[in-house]
Coordinates of C-alpha atoms in Angstrom, one line a residue:
Chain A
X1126 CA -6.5 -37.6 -9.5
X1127 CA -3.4 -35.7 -11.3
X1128 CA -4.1 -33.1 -8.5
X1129 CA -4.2 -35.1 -5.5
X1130 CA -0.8 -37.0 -6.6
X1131 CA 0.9 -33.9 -6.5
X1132 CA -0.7 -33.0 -3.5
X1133 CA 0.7 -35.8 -1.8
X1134 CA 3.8 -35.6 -3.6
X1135 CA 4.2 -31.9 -2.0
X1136 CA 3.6 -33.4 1.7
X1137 CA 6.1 -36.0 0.6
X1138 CA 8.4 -33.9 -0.2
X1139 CA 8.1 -31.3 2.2
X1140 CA 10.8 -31.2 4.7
X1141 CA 13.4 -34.3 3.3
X1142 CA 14.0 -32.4 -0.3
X1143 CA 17.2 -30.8 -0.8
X1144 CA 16.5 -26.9 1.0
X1145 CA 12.8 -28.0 2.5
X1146 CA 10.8 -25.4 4.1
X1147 CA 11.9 -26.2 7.6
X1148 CA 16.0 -26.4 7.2
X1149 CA 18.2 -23.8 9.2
X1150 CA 20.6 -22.3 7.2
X1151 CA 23.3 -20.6 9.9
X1152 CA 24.5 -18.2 7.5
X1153 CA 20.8 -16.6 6.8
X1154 CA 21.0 -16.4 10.8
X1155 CA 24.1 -14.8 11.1
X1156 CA 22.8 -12.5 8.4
X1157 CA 19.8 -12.0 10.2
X1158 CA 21.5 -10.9 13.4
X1159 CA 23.6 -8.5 11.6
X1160 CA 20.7 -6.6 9.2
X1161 CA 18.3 -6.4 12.4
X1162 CA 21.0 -5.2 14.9
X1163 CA 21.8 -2.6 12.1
X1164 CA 18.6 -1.7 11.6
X1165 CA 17.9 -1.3 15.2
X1166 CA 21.1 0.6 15.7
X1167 CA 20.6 3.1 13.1
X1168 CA 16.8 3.9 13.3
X1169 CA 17.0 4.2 17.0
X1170 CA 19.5 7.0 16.3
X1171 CA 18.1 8.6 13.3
X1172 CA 14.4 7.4 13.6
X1173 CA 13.1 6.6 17.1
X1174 CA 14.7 8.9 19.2
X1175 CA 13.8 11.9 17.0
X1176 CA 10.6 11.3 16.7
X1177 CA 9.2 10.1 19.5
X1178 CA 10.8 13.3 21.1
X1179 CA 8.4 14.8 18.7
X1180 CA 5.8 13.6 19.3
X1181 CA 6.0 13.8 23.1
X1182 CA 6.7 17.2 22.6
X1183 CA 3.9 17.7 20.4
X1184 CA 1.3 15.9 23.1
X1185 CA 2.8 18.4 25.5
X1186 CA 2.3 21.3 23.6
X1187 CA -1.3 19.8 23.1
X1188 CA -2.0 19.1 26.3
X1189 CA -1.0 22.4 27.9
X1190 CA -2.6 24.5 25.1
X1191 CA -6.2 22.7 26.5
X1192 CA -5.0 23.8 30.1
X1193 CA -4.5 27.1 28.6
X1194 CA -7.7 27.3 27.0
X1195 CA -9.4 25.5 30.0
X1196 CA -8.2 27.8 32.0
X1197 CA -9.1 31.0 30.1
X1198 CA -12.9 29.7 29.9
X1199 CA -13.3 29.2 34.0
X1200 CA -11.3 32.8 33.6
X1201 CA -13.9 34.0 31.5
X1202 CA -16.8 32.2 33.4
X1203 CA -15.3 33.8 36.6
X1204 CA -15.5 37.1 35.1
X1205 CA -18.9 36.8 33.7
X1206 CA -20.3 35.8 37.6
X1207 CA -18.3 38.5 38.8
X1208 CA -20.1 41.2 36.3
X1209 CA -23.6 39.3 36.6
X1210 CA -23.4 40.0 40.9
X1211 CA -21.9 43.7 40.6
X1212 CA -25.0 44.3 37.9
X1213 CA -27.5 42.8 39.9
X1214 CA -25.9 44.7 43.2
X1215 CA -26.2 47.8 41.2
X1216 CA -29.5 47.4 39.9
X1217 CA -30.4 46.4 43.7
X1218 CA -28.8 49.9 45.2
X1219 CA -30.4 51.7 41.8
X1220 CA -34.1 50.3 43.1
X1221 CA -33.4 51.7 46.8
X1222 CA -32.2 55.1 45.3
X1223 CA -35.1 55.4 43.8
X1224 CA -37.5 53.7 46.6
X1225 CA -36.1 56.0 48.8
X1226 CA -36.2 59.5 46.8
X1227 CA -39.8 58.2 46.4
X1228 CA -40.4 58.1 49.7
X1229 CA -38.4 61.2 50.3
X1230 CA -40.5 63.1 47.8
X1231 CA -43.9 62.0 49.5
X1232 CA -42.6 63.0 52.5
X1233 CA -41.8 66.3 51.2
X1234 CA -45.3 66.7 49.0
X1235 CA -47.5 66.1 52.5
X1236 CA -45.2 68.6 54.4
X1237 CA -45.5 71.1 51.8
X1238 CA -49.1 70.4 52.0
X1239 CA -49.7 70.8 55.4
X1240 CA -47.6 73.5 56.0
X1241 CA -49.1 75.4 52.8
X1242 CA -52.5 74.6 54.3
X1243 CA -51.7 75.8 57.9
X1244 CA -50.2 79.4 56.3
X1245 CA -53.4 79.6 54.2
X1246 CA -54.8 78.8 57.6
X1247 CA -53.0 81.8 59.4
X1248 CA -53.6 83.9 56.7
X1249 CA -57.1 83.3 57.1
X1250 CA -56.9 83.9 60.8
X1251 CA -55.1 87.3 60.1
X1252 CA -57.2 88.5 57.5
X1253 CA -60.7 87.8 59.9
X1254 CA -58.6 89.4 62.7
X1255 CA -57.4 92.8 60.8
X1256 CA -61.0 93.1 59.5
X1257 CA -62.0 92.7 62.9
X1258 CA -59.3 95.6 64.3
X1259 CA -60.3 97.5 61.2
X1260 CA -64.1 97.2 61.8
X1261 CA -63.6 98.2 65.4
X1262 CA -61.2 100.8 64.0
X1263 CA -63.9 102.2 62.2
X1264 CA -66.4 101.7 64.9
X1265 CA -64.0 104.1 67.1
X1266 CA -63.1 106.4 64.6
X1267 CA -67.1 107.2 63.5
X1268 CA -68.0 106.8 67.6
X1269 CA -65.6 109.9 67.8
X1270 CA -67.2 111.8 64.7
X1271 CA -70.2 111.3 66.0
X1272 CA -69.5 112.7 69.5
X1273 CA -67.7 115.3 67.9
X1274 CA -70.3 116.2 65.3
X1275 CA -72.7 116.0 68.6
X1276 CA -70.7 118.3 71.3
X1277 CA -70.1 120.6 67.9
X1278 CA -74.1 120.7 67.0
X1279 CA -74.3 120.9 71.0
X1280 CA -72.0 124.2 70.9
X1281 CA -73.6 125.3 67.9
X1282 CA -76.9 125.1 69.6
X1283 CA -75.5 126.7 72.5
X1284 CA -74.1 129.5 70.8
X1285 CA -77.5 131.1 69.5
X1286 CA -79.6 129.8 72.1
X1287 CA -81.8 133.0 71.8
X1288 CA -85.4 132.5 70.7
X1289 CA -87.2 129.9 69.4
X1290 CA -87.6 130.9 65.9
X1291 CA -83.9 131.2 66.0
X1292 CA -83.4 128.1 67.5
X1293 CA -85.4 126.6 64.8
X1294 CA -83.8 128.0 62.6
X1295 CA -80.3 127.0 64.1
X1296 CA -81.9 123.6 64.6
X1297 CA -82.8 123.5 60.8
X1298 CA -79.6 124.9 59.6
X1299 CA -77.7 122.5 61.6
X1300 CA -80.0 119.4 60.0
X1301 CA -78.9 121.1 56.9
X1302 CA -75.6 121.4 57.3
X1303 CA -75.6 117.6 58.9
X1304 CA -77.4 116.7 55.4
X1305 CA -75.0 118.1 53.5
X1306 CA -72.5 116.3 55.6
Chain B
X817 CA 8.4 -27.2 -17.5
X818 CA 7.1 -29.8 -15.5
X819 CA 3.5 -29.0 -16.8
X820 CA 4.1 -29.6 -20.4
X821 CA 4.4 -33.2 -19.3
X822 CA 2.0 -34.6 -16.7
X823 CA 1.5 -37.9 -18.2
X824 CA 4.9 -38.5 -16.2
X825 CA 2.6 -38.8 -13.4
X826 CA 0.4 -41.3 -13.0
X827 CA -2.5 -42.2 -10.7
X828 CA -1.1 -44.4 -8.6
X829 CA 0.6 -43.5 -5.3
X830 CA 3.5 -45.7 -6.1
X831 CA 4.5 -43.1 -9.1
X832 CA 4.3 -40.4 -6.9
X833 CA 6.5 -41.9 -5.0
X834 CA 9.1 -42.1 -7.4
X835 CA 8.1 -38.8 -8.6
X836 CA 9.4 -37.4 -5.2
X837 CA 12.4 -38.5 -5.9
X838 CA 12.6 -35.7 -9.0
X839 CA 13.0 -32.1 -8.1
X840 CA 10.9 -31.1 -10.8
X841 CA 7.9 -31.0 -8.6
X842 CA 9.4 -28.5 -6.3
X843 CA 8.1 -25.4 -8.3
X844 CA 6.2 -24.0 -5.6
X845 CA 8.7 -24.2 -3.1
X846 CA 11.4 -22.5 -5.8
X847 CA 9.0 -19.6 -4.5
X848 CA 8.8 -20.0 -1.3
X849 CA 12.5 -21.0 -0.6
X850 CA 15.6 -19.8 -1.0
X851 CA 18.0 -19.3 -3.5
X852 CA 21.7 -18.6 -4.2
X853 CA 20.2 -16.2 -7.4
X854 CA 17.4 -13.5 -7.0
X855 CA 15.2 -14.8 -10.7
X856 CA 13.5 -12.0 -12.7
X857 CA 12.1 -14.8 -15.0
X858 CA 11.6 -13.0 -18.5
X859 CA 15.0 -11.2 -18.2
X860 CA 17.2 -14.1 -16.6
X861 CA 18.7 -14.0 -13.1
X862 CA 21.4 -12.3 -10.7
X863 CA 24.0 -14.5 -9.7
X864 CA 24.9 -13.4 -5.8
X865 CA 28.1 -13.5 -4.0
X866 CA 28.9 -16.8 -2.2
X867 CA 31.0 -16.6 1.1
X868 CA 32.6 -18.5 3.5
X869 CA 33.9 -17.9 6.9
X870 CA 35.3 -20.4 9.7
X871 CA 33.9 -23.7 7.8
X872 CA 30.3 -21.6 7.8
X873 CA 28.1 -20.9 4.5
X874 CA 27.2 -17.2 4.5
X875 CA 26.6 -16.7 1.2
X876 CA 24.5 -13.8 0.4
X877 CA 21.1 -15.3 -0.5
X878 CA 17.7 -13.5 -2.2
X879 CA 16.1 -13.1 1.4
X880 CA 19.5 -11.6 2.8
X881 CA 18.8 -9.4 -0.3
X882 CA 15.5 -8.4 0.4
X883 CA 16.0 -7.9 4.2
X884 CA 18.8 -5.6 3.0
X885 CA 16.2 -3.9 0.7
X886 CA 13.5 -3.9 3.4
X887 CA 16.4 -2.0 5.8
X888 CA 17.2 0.3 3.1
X889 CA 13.5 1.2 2.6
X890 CA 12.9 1.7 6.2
X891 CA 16.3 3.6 6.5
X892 CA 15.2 6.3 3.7
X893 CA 11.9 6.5 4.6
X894 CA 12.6 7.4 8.5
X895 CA 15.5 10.0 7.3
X896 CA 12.7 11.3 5.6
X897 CA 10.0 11.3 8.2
X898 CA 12.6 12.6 11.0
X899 CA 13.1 15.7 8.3
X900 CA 9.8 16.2 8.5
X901 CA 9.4 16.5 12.0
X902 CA 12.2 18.9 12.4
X903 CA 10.5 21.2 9.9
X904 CA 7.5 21.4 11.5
X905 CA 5.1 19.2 14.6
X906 CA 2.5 19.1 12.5
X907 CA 2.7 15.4 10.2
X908 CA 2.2 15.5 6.2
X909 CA 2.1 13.3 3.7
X910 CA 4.5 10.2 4.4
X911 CA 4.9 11.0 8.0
X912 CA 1.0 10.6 8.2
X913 CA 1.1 6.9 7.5
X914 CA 4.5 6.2 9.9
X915 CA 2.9 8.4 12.9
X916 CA -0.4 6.2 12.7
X917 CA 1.8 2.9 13.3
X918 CA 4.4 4.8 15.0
X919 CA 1.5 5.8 17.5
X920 CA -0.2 2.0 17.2
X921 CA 2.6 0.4 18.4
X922 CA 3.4 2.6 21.3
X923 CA -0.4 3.3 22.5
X924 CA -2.1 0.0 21.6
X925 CA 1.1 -2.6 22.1
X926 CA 3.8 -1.3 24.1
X927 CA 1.7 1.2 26.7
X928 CA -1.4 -1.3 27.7
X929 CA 1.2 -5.1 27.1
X930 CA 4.2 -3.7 28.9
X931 CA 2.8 -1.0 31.4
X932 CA 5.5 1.3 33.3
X933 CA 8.8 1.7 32.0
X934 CA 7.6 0.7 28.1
X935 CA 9.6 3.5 27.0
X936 CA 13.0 1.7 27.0
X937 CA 11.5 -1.3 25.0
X938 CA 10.0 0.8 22.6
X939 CA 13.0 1.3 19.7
X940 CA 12.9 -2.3 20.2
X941 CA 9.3 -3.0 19.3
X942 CA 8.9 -0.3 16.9
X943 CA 12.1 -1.9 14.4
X944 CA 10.9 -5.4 14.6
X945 CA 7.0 -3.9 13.9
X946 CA 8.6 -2.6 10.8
X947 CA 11.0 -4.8 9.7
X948 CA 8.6 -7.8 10.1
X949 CA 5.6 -5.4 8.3
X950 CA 8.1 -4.2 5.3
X951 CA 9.9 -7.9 4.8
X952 CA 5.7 -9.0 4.9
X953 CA 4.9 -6.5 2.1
X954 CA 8.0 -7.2 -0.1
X955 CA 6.9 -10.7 -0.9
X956 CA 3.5 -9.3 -2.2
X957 CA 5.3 -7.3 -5.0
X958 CA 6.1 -9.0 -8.4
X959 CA 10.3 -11.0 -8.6
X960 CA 9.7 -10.3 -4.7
X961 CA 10.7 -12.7 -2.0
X962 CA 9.7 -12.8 2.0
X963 CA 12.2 -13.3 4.4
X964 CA 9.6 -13.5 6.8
X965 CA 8.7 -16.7 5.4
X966 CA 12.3 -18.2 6.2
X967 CA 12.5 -20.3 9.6
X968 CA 16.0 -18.8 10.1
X969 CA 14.6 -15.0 9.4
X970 CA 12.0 -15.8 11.7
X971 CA 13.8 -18.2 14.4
X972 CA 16.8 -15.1 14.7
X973 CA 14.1 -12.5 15.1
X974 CA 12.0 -14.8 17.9
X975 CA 15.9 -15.6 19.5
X976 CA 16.4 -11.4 19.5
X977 CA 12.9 -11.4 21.1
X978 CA 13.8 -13.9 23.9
X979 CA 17.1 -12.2 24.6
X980 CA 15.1 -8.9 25.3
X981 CA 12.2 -10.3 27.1
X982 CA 15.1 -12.0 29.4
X983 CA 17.3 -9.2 29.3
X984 CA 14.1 -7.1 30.2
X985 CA 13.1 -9.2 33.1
X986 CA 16.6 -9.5 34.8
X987 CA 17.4 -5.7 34.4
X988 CA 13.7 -5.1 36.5
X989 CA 14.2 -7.7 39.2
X990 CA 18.1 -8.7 39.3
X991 CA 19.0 -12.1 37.7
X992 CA 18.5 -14.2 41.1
X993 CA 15.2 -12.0 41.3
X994 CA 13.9 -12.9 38.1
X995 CA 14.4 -16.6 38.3
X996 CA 13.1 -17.1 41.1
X997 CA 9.7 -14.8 40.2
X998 CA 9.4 -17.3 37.7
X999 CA 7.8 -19.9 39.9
X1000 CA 4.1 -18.7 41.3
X1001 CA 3.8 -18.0 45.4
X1002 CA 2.7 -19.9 47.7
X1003 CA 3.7 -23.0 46.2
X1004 CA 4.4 -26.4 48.0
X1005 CA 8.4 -27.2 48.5
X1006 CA 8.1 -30.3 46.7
X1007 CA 6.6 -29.0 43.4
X1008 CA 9.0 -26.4 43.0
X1009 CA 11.4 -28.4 40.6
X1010 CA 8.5 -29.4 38.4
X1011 CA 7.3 -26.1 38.8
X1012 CA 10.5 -24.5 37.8
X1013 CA 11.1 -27.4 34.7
X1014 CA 7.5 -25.6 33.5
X1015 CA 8.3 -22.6 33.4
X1016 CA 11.8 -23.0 32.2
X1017 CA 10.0 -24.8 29.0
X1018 CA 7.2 -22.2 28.9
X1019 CA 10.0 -19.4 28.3
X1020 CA 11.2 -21.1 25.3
X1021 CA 8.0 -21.9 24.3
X1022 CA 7.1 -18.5 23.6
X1023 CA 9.6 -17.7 21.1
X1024 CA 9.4 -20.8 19.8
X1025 CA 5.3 -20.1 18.8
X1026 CA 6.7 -16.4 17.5
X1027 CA 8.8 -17.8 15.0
X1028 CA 6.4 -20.9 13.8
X1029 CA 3.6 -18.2 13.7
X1030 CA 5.4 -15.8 11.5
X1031 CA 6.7 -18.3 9.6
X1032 CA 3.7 -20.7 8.7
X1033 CA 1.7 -17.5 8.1
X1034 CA 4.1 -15.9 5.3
X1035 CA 4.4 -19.4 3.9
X1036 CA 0.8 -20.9 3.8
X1037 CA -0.2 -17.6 1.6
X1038 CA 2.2 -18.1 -0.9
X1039 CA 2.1 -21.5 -0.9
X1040 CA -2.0 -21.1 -1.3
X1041 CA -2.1 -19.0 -3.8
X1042 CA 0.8 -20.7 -6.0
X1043 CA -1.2 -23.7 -5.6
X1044 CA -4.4 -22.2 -7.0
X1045 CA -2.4 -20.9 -10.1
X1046 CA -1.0 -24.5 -10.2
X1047 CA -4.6 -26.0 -10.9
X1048 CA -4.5 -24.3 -14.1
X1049 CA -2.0 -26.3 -15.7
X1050 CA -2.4 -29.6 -13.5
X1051 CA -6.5 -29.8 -14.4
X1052 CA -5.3 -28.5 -18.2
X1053 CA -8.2 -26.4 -19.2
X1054 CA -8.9 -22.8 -19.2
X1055 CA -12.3 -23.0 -17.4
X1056 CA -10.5 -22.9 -14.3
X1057 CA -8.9 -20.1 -15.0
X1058 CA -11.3 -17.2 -14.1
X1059 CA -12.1 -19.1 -11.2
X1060 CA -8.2 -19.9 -9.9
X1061 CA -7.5 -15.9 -10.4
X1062 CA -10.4 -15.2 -8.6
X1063 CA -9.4 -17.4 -6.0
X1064 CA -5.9 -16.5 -5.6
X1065 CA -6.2 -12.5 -5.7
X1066 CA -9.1 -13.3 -2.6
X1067 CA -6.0 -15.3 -1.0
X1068 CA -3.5 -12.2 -2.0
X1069 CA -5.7 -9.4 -0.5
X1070 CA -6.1 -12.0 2.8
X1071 CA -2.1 -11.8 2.8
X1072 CA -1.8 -7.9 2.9
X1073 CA -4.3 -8.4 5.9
X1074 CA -1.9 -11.3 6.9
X1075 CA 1.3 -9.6 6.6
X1076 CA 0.0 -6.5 8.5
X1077 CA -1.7 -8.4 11.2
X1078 CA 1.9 -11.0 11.7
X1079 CA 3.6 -7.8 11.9
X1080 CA 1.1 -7.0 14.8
X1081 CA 1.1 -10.7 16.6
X1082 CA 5.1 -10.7 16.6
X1083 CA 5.0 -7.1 18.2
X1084 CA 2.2 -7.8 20.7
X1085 CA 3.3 -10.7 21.9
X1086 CA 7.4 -9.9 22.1
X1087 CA 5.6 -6.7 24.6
X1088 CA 3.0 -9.0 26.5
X1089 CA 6.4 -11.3 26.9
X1090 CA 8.3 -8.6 28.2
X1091 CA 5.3 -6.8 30.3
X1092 CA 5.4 -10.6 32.0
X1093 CA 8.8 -10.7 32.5
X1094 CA 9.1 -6.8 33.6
X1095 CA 6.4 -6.9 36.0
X1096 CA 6.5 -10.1 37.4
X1097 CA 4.0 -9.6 40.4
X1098 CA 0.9 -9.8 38.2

């Protein structure tokens, strides 16, 4: 009960007492005024101003070091296409180097091959040809012994065509002589 | 002491009554009010200067005091945080703390309530954010008083407040321009003196609410937890004392939520004010 009495006594008292909550006291105003006007005065200059340049110079600074960095990375990224095409170019032109010495050198090997095989060929021909010349060579050369050897036992024969027994004998020593031969 | 004597108050409403009469009931508006003397209890009190000018009391009182302390405060610690910034961009220590609100009040108050052109209101909204926040805090502190709890603190700060928002508006759109954007389009000739009656009230309405709103909130804490201390001697027992202390440091950690978030309201609303009276087309 104590409580609610002073309860009410508080609501009762509220705003009629001497200094209530609600009065307006124009000096406290005029003081008011004053202090924030001051205060508004002097941090704008030494406060605000200052710092807000900061930090809008900070956000700056911020900002165009991401540019920068953002900037460098599609760089980089450029540069990193860039080097990927040349590689694959060069791996591309490496491939048809090779593709093409390949070729080059089959080419070669059956030419080689066939031309080795056609002088192997000719060689062959040449060879069967000079034995042939040779052969006939020989042929000749022993046709003309033996005519020779014949008009020479001929001669012979004519030269002691006397009697028999020395034909015979002529005949014999000429087989002899052709044995010996 | 008024408690050493309750028997001088009976149960009837009649005594209380009479009892209003007495001033000795006014202890927990000796808080909340104030005085001609700052009291530090224990040690006695300081006396302060009492002036007069043109017929007009402007005697220094204990919440001219503690705005003066709350200016000084915020005066030393900015020097200090504009040192800082010279020395180097990147924030340390105290400058921390001011950057965050600093930042709060220009990217979540001024930027999305006032829109284009906040810049210019911005030394406003940032001293009154602080001022209100650092007058707030001083009444939480022991032999500490709030001037934000003062209807004159509060009924200057909400006048200083209009006066920009106006000031705001007719520097935009011209002052012809601005009165007449007060009244919607498209409205019918014959409603446009209502109309204009409305919104002629609605613009002091505004300041009016800032200055109740800071006002009632810095008070009803106070008030609240003296109140809960005040059941201690008016119920007479020490059972209720765990449970008053308990109550009243809940109610004194809702008024460091309180005094930051006033702080907030006043700012937020002086820039969605000024945003309405800057642009007027929305």
């Amino acid at each position: 009960m104590n409580l609610l009495s002073y309860l009410l006594l508080f609501t009762f008292s509220g705003g009629e007492a001497q200094g209530g909550p609600l009065d307006v006291n124009p000096g406290l105003i005029l003081w008011t005024v004053v202090t924030f006007l001051f205060l508004l005065f002097v941090l704008k200059k030494i406060a605000w101003k200052p710092i807000l340049n900061s930090l809008n110079e900070r956000e700056n600074l911020i900002k165009e070091s991401l540019e920068k960095a953002e900037n460098a990375r599609k760089e980089a990224e450029k540069l990193i296409a860039e080097n990927k095409s040349s590689m694959a170019k060069a791996e591309e032109e490496a491939q048809k180097i090779i593709d093409q010495s390949r070729e080059h050198a089959e080419k070669l090997k059956t030419q080689i091959l066939d031309e080795s095989k056609q002088t192997a060929k000719k060689m062959i021909e040449d060879a069967a040809a000079e034995i042939e010349r040779k052969n006939a060579d020989a042929f000749n050369k022993l046709k003309d012994q033996v005519a020779d050897i014949a008009i020479n036992a001929a001669e012979k024969i004519l030269k002691e065509n006397l009697d028999k027994k020395q034909q015979i004998k002529l005949v014999d020593k000429y087989l002899d002589e052709m044995n010996k031969n | 002491m008024w408690f050493s004597n309750p028997n001088t108050v009976t149960d009837t409403v009649k005594t209380v009554g009479e009892a209003a009469k007495k001033t000795d009931t006014s202890w927990i508006m000796h808080h909340v009010l104030d005085a001609r003397e700052i009291s530090l209890e224990p040690f006695g009190s300081i006396h302060l200067p009492q002036f007069h000018l043109w017929g007009m009391d402007i005697s220094i009182t204990k919440h001219v005091v503690f705005m003066w302390i709350a200016v000084l405060f915020l005066i030393l610690t900015f020097v200090k945080v504009s040192k800082s910034y010279k020395k180097s961009l990147v924030p340390k220590g105290v400058t921390n703390l001011t950057e965050t609100l600093i930042l709060f009040v220009r990217d979540e108050i001024a930027k999305p309530n006032i829109g284009k052109g906040y810049e210019k209101f911005l030394p406003y909204l940032l001293t009154v954010f602080f001022f209100i926040l650092t007058c707030n805090f001083l009444g939480l502190i022991p032999y500490g008083s709030t001037a934000t709890g003062n209807i004159s603190v509060t009924a200057t700060l909400a006048t200083i407040s209009f006066v920009v928002i106006q000031a705001g508006g007719m520097m935009k759109n011209g002052v012809f321009g601005y009165i007449k954007g007060l009244l919607p389009h498209g409205l019918p000739a014959w409603l446009i003196p209502i109309m204009f009656v409305v919104e002629l009230l609605g613009l002091f309405t505004k300041p009016f609410a800032l200055a109740i709103r800071l006002f009632a909130n810095m008070t009803a804490g106070h008030i609240v937890i003296l109140a809960l201390l005040g059941l201690i001697f008016i119920l007479h027992t020490y059972v209720v004392v765990p449970v008053s202390i308990a109550f009243a440091l809940f109610i004194f950690l809702l008024e460091v939520l309180v005094a930051l978030l006033q702080a907030y309201i006043f700012t937020m609303l002086s820039s969605l004010f000024i945003g309405m009276a800057y642009h007027q087309e929305h």
